[in-house]
Coordinates of C-alpha atoms in Angstrom, one line a residue:
X1363 CA 15.8 62.2 -29.2
X1364 CA 14.0 60.9 -26.1
X1365 CA 15.9 57.6 -26.5
X1366 CA 19.2 59.5 -26.4
X1367 CA 18.2 61.5 -23.3
X1368 CA 17.2 58.3 -21.4
X1369 CA 20.4 56.4 -22.2
X1370 CA 23.0 57.0 -19.5
X1371 CA 25.7 54.8 -21.0
X1372 CA 26.3 56.9 -24.1
X1373 CA 29.6 58.8 -24.0
X1374 CA 27.9 62.2 -24.4
X1375 CA 28.9 65.1 -22.2
X1376 CA 26.5 66.7 -19.8
X1377 CA 26.5 69.9 -21.8
X1378 CA 25.2 68.1 -24.9
X1379 CA 22.4 66.5 -22.9
X1380 CA 21.5 69.8 -21.3
X1381 CA 21.4 71.5 -24.7
X1382 CA 19.2 68.8 -26.1
X1383 CA 16.8 69.1 -23.2
X1384 CA 16.7 72.9 -23.4
X1385 CA 15.8 72.8 -27.1
X1386 CA 13.1 70.3 -26.6
X1387 CA 11.6 72.0 -23.5
X1388 CA 11.5 75.4 -25.3
X1389 CA 9.1 74.0 -27.8
X1390 CA 11.5 73.6 -30.7
X1391 CA 9.8 71.8 -33.6
X1392 CA 11.6 68.7 -34.9
X1393 CA 10.4 67.3 -38.2
X1394 CA 11.5 63.8 -39.1
X1395 CA 11.7 64.4 -42.8
X1396 CA 13.3 67.9 -42.5
X1397 CA 16.9 67.4 -41.5
X1398 CA 17.6 71.2 -41.1
X1399 CA 15.3 71.3 -38.0
X1400 CA 17.6 69.1 -36.0
X1401 CA 20.9 68.9 -37.9
X1402 CA 22.8 71.1 -35.4
X1403 CA 21.7 68.8 -32.5
X1404 CA 22.8 65.7 -34.4
X1405 CA 26.1 67.3 -35.2
X1406 CA 26.8 68.1 -31.6
X1407 CA 25.8 64.7 -30.5
X1408 CA 28.0 63.0 -33.2
X1409 CA 31.0 65.1 -32.2
X1410 CA 30.8 64.0 -28.6
X1411 CA 30.4 60.3 -29.5
X1412 CA 33.4 60.2 -31.8
X1413 CA 36.1 62.8 -32.2
X1414 CA 36.3 62.3 -35.9
X1415 CA 32.6 61.9 -36.5
X1416 CA 31.1 63.9 -39.3
X1417 CA 27.7 64.6 -41.0
X1418 CA 27.7 64.2 -44.8
X1419 CA 25.2 64.9 -47.4
X1420 CA 23.1 62.0 -48.8
X1421 CA 24.5 62.3 -52.3
X1422 CA 28.1 62.0 -50.9
X1423 CA 27.5 58.8 -49.1
X1424 CA 30.3 56.2 -49.4
X1425 CA 30.9 52.7 -48.2
X1426 CA 30.9 52.7 -44.3
X1427 CA 34.4 53.0 -42.8
X1428 CA 35.9 52.9 -39.3
X1429 CA 34.9 56.6 -38.7
X1430 CA 31.4 57.6 -37.7
X1431 CA 29.5 59.2 -40.6
X1432 CA 25.9 60.3 -40.2
X1433 CA 23.6 61.1 -43.1
X1434 CA 20.3 62.9 -42.4
X1435 CA 18.2 60.6 -44.6
X1436 CA 15.6 58.0 -44.1
X1437 CA 16.5 54.3 -44.2
X1438 CA 14.1 51.5 -45.1
X1439 CA 14.7 48.1 -43.5
X1440 CA 13.3 45.0 -45.1
X1441 CA 13.4 41.7 -43.3
X1442 CA 11.2 38.6 -42.8
X1443 CA 8.6 39.2 -40.1
X1444 CA 8.7 36.7 -37.3
X1445 CA 5.1 35.9 -36.4
X1446 CA 5.6 34.1 -33.2
X1447 CA 7.3 31.2 -31.4
X1448 CA 4.4 29.1 -32.4
X1449 CA 5.3 29.4 -36.1
X1450 CA 8.9 28.2 -35.3
X1451 CA 7.5 25.2 -33.4
X1452 CA 5.3 24.3 -36.4
X1453 CA 8.2 24.5 -38.8
X1454 CA 10.3 22.3 -36.4
X1455 CA 7.5 19.8 -36.2
X1456 CA 7.2 19.6 -40.0
X1457 CA 10.9 18.9 -40.2
X1458 CA 10.7 16.2 -37.6
X1459 CA 7.7 14.5 -39.3
X1460 CA 9.8 14.2 -42.5
X1461 CA 12.5 12.4 -40.5
X1462 CA 11.9 8.6 -40.8
X1463 CA 13.9 7.9 -37.7
X1464 CA 11.5 9.9 -35.5
X1465 CA 8.5 7.9 -34.1
X1466 CA 5.3 9.8 -33.8
X1467 CA 3.8 9.4 -30.3
X1468 CA 0.5 7.6 -30.1
X1469 CA -1.4 10.5 -28.5
X1470 CA -1.1 13.1 -31.4
X1471 CA -1.3 10.3 -34.0
X1472 CA -4.7 9.3 -32.7
X1473 CA -6.0 12.8 -33.5
X1474 CA -5.3 12.6 -37.2
X1475 CA -5.9 8.9 -38.0
X1476 CA -9.1 6.8 -38.3
X1477 CA -10.4 5.0 -35.3
X1478 CA -9.7 1.2 -35.2
X1479 CA -12.7 -0.9 -36.1
X1480 CA -11.7 -3.8 -33.9
X1481 CA -12.0 -3.6 -30.2
X1482 CA -9.0 -5.1 -28.4
X1483 CA -9.2 -6.6 -24.9
X1484 CA -7.5 -4.2 -22.6
X1485 CA -5.7 -5.0 -19.4
X1486 CA -7.6 -4.0 -16.3
X1487 CA -6.1 -2.2 -13.4
X1488 CA -7.0 -1.9 -9.7
X1489 CA -5.4 0.3 -7.1
X1490 CA -4.2 -0.7 -3.7
X1491 CA -6.2 0.6 -0.8
X1492 CA -9.5 0.6 -2.6
X1493 CA -12.5 -1.4 -1.4
X1494 CA -12.8 -4.9 -2.9
X1495 CA -16.4 -4.1 -3.9
X1496 CA -15.1 -2.0 -6.7
X1497 CA -13.7 -4.9 -8.7
X1498 CA -10.3 -6.4 -9.3
X1499 CA -7.8 -5.9 -12.0
X1500 CA -5.1 -8.0 -13.5
X1501 CA -2.5 -5.4 -12.5
X1502 CA -2.3 -3.6 -9.2
X1503 CA -1.1 0.1 -9.1
X1504 CA -0.6 2.7 -6.4
X1505 CA -3.1 5.6 -6.4
X1506 CA -1.7 8.9 -5.2
X1507 CA -4.7 11.3 -4.9
X1508 CA -4.1 13.9 -2.2
X1509 CA -7.6 15.4 -2.5
X1510 CA -11.0 13.7 -1.9
X1511 CA -12.1 11.7 -4.9
X1512 CA -14.9 9.5 -6.2
X1513 CA -15.2 6.5 -8.5
X1514 CA -15.4 8.6 -11.6
X1515 CA -11.9 10.0 -11.0
X1516 CA -10.5 6.5 -10.5
X1517 CA -12.1 5.5 -13.8
X1518 CA -10.3 8.4 -15.6
X1519 CA -6.9 7.2 -14.3
X1520 CA -7.7 3.6 -15.3
X1521 CA -8.6 4.7 -18.8
X1522 CA -5.4 6.7 -19.0
X1523 CA -3.4 3.5 -18.3
X1524 CA -4.9 1.7 -21.2
X1525 CA -5.7 4.5 -23.7
X1526 CA -3.8 7.2 -25.6
X1527 CA -6.2 9.8 -24.5
X1528 CA -9.3 10.4 -22.4
X1529 CA -12.0 13.1 -22.9
X1530 CA -13.8 14.3 -19.7
X1531 CA -16.8 16.5 -20.2
X1532 CA -19.1 18.1 -17.7
X1533 CA -20.8 21.4 -16.9
X1534 CA -19.2 24.0 -14.6
X1535 CA -19.0 23.0 -10.9
X1536 CA -18.8 19.3 -11.5
X1537 CA -15.2 18.9 -10.2
X1538 CA -13.2 18.8 -13.4
X1539 CA -10.5 21.1 -12.0
X1540 CA -10.4 19.1 -8.8
X1541 CA -9.9 15.9 -10.9
X1542 CA -7.1 17.5 -12.9
X1543 CA -5.3 18.5 -9.7
X1544 CA -5.5 14.9 -8.4
X1545 CA -4.3 13.5 -11.7
X1546 CA -1.3 15.9 -11.8
X1547 CA -0.3 14.9 -8.3
X1548 CA -0.7 11.2 -9.1
X1549 CA 1.7 11.4 -12.1
X1550 CA 4.2 13.6 -10.3
X1551 CA 4.3 11.0 -7.5
X1552 CA 5.1 8.4 -10.2
X1553 CA 8.0 10.5 -11.5
X1554 CA 6.3 11.7 -14.7
X1555 CA 6.1 15.1 -16.3
X1556 CA 2.7 16.7 -16.8
X1557 CA 1.9 19.6 -19.2
X1558 CA -1.3 21.5 -18.5
X1559 CA -2.6 23.9 -21.1
X1560 CA -5.7 26.1 -21.3
X1561 CA -7.1 28.8 -23.6
X1562 CA -7.4 31.2 -20.7
X1563 CA -4.8 31.9 -18.0
X1564 CA -7.3 32.1 -15.1
X1565 CA -8.0 28.4 -15.6
X1566 CA -4.4 27.5 -15.0
X1567 CA -4.4 29.7 -11.9
X1568 CA -7.4 27.8 -10.6
X1569 CA -5.7 24.4 -11.1
X1570 CA -2.5 25.7 -9.5
X1571 CA -4.5 26.7 -6.4
X1572 CA -5.8 23.1 -6.1
X1573 CA -2.3 21.7 -5.9
X1574 CA -1.3 20.9 -2.3
X1575 CA 1.4 23.2 -0.9
X1576 CA 3.9 20.3 -0.6
X1577 CA 3.8 19.9 -4.4
X1578 CA 3.6 23.5 -5.5
X1579 CA 7.4 23.9 -5.6
X1580 CA 7.5 21.3 -8.3
X1581 CA 4.9 23.1 -10.5
X1582 CA 6.3 25.6 -13.0
X1583 CA 3.5 28.0 -13.9
X1584 CA 3.6 30.1 -17.1
X1585 CA 0.5 32.3 -17.5
X1586 CA 0.7 34.6 -20.5
X1587 CA 3.7 36.6 -21.7
X1588 CA 3.8 39.3 -19.1
X1589 CA 7.0 40.3 -17.2
X1590 CA 5.3 39.0 -14.0
X1591 CA 4.7 35.6 -15.6
X1592 CA 8.3 35.4 -16.8
X1593 CA 9.6 36.2 -13.3
X1594 CA 7.3 33.6 -11.8
X1595 CA 8.6 31.0 -14.3
X1596 CA 12.3 31.9 -13.5
X1597 CA 11.5 31.8 -9.8
X1598 CA 9.9 28.3 -10.0
X1599 CA 12.8 26.9 -12.0
X1600 CA 15.4 28.4 -9.6
X1601 CA 13.6 26.9 -6.7
X1602 CA 13.6 23.4 -8.3
X1603 CA 17.3 23.7 -9.2
X1604 CA 18.1 24.8 -5.7
X1605 CA 16.3 21.8 -4.2
X1606 CA 18.0 19.4 -6.5
X1607 CA 21.5 20.8 -5.8
X1608 CA 20.9 20.7 -2.0
X1609 CA 19.4 17.2 -2.1
X1610 CA 21.2 14.4 -0.3
X1611 CA 20.3 11.5 -2.7
X1612 CA 21.2 8.7 -0.2
X1613 CA 19.1 10.3 2.5
X1614 CA 16.1 10.8 0.1
X1615 CA 16.3 7.2 -1.0
X1616 CA 16.3 6.0 2.6
X1617 CA 13.2 8.2 3.3
X1618 CA 11.5 6.8 0.2
X1619 CA 12.0 3.2 1.4
X1620 CA 10.7 4.0 4.9
X1621 CA 7.6 5.6 3.4
X1622 CA 7.1 2.6 1.1
X1623 CA 7.2 0.3 4.1
X1624 CA 4.7 2.5 5.9
X1625 CA 2.4 2.4 2.9
X1626 CA 2.6 -1.4 2.8
X1627 CA 1.8 -1.5 6.5
X1628 CA -1.2 0.9 6.0
X1629 CA -2.5 -1.2 3.1
X1630 CA -2.3 -4.3 5.3
X1631 CA -4.2 -2.7 8.1
X1632 CA -6.8 -1.4 5.6
X1633 CA -7.2 -4.9 4.2
X1634 CA -7.9 -6.3 7.7
X1635 CA -10.5 -3.6 8.3
X1636 CA -12.1 -4.4 4.9
X1637 CA -12.2 -8.1 5.8
X1638 CA -13.9 -7.3 9.2
X1639 CA -16.5 -5.1 7.5
X1640 CA -17.1 -7.9 5.0
X1641 CA -17.5 -10.5 7.7
X1642 CA -19.8 -8.2 9.7
X1643 CA -22.0 -7.6 6.6
X1644 CA -22.1 -11.3 5.7
X1645 CA -23.1 -12.2 9.2
X1646 CA -26.0 -9.7 9.3
X1647 CA -27.2 -10.2 5.7
X1648 CA -27.1 -14.0 5.5
X1649 CA -30.4 -15.9 6.0
X1650 CA -30.8 -17.8 9.3
X1651 CA -33.0 -20.9 9.3
X1652 CA -35.4 -21.0 12.2
X1653 CA -38.0 -23.9 12.4
X1654 CA -37.5 -24.5 8.7
X1655 CA -37.9 -20.9 7.7
X1656 CA -35.1 -18.7 6.4
X1657 CA -35.1 -15.2 7.6
X1658 CA -32.6 -12.3 7.7
X1659 CA -31.3 -11.3 11.1
X1660 CA -32.9 -7.9 10.9
X1661 CA -36.3 -9.5 10.3
X1662 CA -35.9 -11.8 13.3
X1663 CA -34.9 -8.8 15.5
X1664 CA -37.9 -6.9 14.2
X1665 CA -40.2 -9.8 15.2
X1666 CA -38.7 -10.1 18.6
X1667 CA -39.1 -6.4 19.3
X1668 CA -42.7 -6.4 18.1
X1669 CA -43.6 -9.4 20.3
X1670 CA -41.6 -8.3 23.4
X1671 CA -44.7 -7.5 25.5
X1672 CA -46.1 -11.0 25.0
X1673 CA -43.0 -12.8 26.2
X1674 CA -41.7 -10.6 29.0
X1675 CA -42.3 -13.5 31.4
X1676 CA -39.6 -15.5 29.7
X1677 CA -36.2 -14.5 31.2
X1678 CA -33.9 -17.2 29.8
X1679 CA -31.2 -16.2 27.4
X1680 CA -31.4 -18.6 24.4
X1681 CA -29.2 -19.1 21.4
X1682 CA -29.4 -21.1 18.2
X1683 CA -27.0 -23.7 19.5
X1684 CA -28.2 -27.3 20.0
X1685 CA -28.1 -27.0 23.8
X1686 CA -30.8 -24.4 23.7
X1687 CA -33.0 -26.2 21.2
X1688 CA -36.5 -27.2 22.4
X1689 CA -36.3 -30.8 23.5
X1690 CA -39.7 -32.0 22.3
X1691 CA -41.2 -32.5 18.9
X1692 CA -44.7 -31.3 18.0
X1693 CA -46.0 -34.9 18.4
X1694 CA -44.4 -35.3 21.8
X1695 CA -45.9 -32.0 22.9
X1696 CA -49.4 -33.2 21.9
X1697 CA -48.9 -36.5 23.8
X1698 CA -47.6 -34.6 26.8
X1699 CA -50.6 -32.3 26.8
X1700 CA -53.1 -35.3 26.6
X1701 CA -51.3 -37.1 29.4
X1702 CA -51.5 -34.0 31.6
X1703 CA -55.3 -33.8 31.1
X1704 CA -55.7 -37.5 32.0
X1705 CA -53.7 -37.1 35.2
X1706 CA -55.7 -34.0 36.3
X1707 CA -55.5 -33.4 40.1
X1708 CA -53.4 -36.4 40.6
X1709 CA -50.3 -34.7 39.2
X1710 CA -48.6 -34.1 42.6
X1711 CA -48.7 -37.9 43.3
X1712 CA -46.8 -38.8 40.2
X1713 CA -43.5 -40.5 41.0
X1714 CA -40.9 -38.8 38.8
X1715 CA -38.3 -41.3 39.8

């Protein structure tokens, strides 16, 4: 009865609705399995829905006709129970697996097959813009990580390029969600689709919060089966469709080419900076030979600073070039010293010419 009263589209008159409400509000007892407790209400309702509508006894039931006929009896419906959409997906997958023309992707196949005993040599990848000290690969790829990252996150992407799956483990607070957000953005920038699943909806919300605002319109989030979640899903899809329909393809392609050129320029500048840093490090960490001894520049500087007080009288600026090398050998110095002793006080009378 409540359903009838709440439905505004039924062709019942206001008097019938009013009568139903009055009966219910006056505490009238309606028993489901006792038709006499509500037969008059049903009769009034049927008469207002269809002018030739009638109420018949259960034993006089006939095959349904074009005229409305209501019987005050119970009806038992029996039909297969639909467990969930997941069951339908499983049945569809089973059907696809039996189709010889359908190739099973490597990723799910690796979960149900034995590991290979042989280890194949995999291709190595490197990413532009990374320091040369982190190694080189046979193939060079672009790395699109909008958030700060470390070497471990790069290793994850490198493994994804050569493996069907990667397992990343770690205790809470070690940056797994941060890494997932970076990887999502990297694949979106490469024009790929990414599906992120989790047992709990709050995990997906945390990942969604990590996505930069510029990419959030491309993320369709579905958390649970609530009405709010469905509205959010529809809103995300509508926004994506709107952006696509309003997109000027030629203008977007032109912008992409400009950005690619800018990226190439930035990589060139970064390579020059890396080379300068390398040369600077090589210059200051390469041994220098002084008087037959090899020493690091930092050790030489340390010796000079420690002996500064003893040589403050020496004001000349010397280098390691040949023009600043001491002009006498050890033997010549000894001979010069002995000659100086022999001359003694007669040194001023020596003719240097």
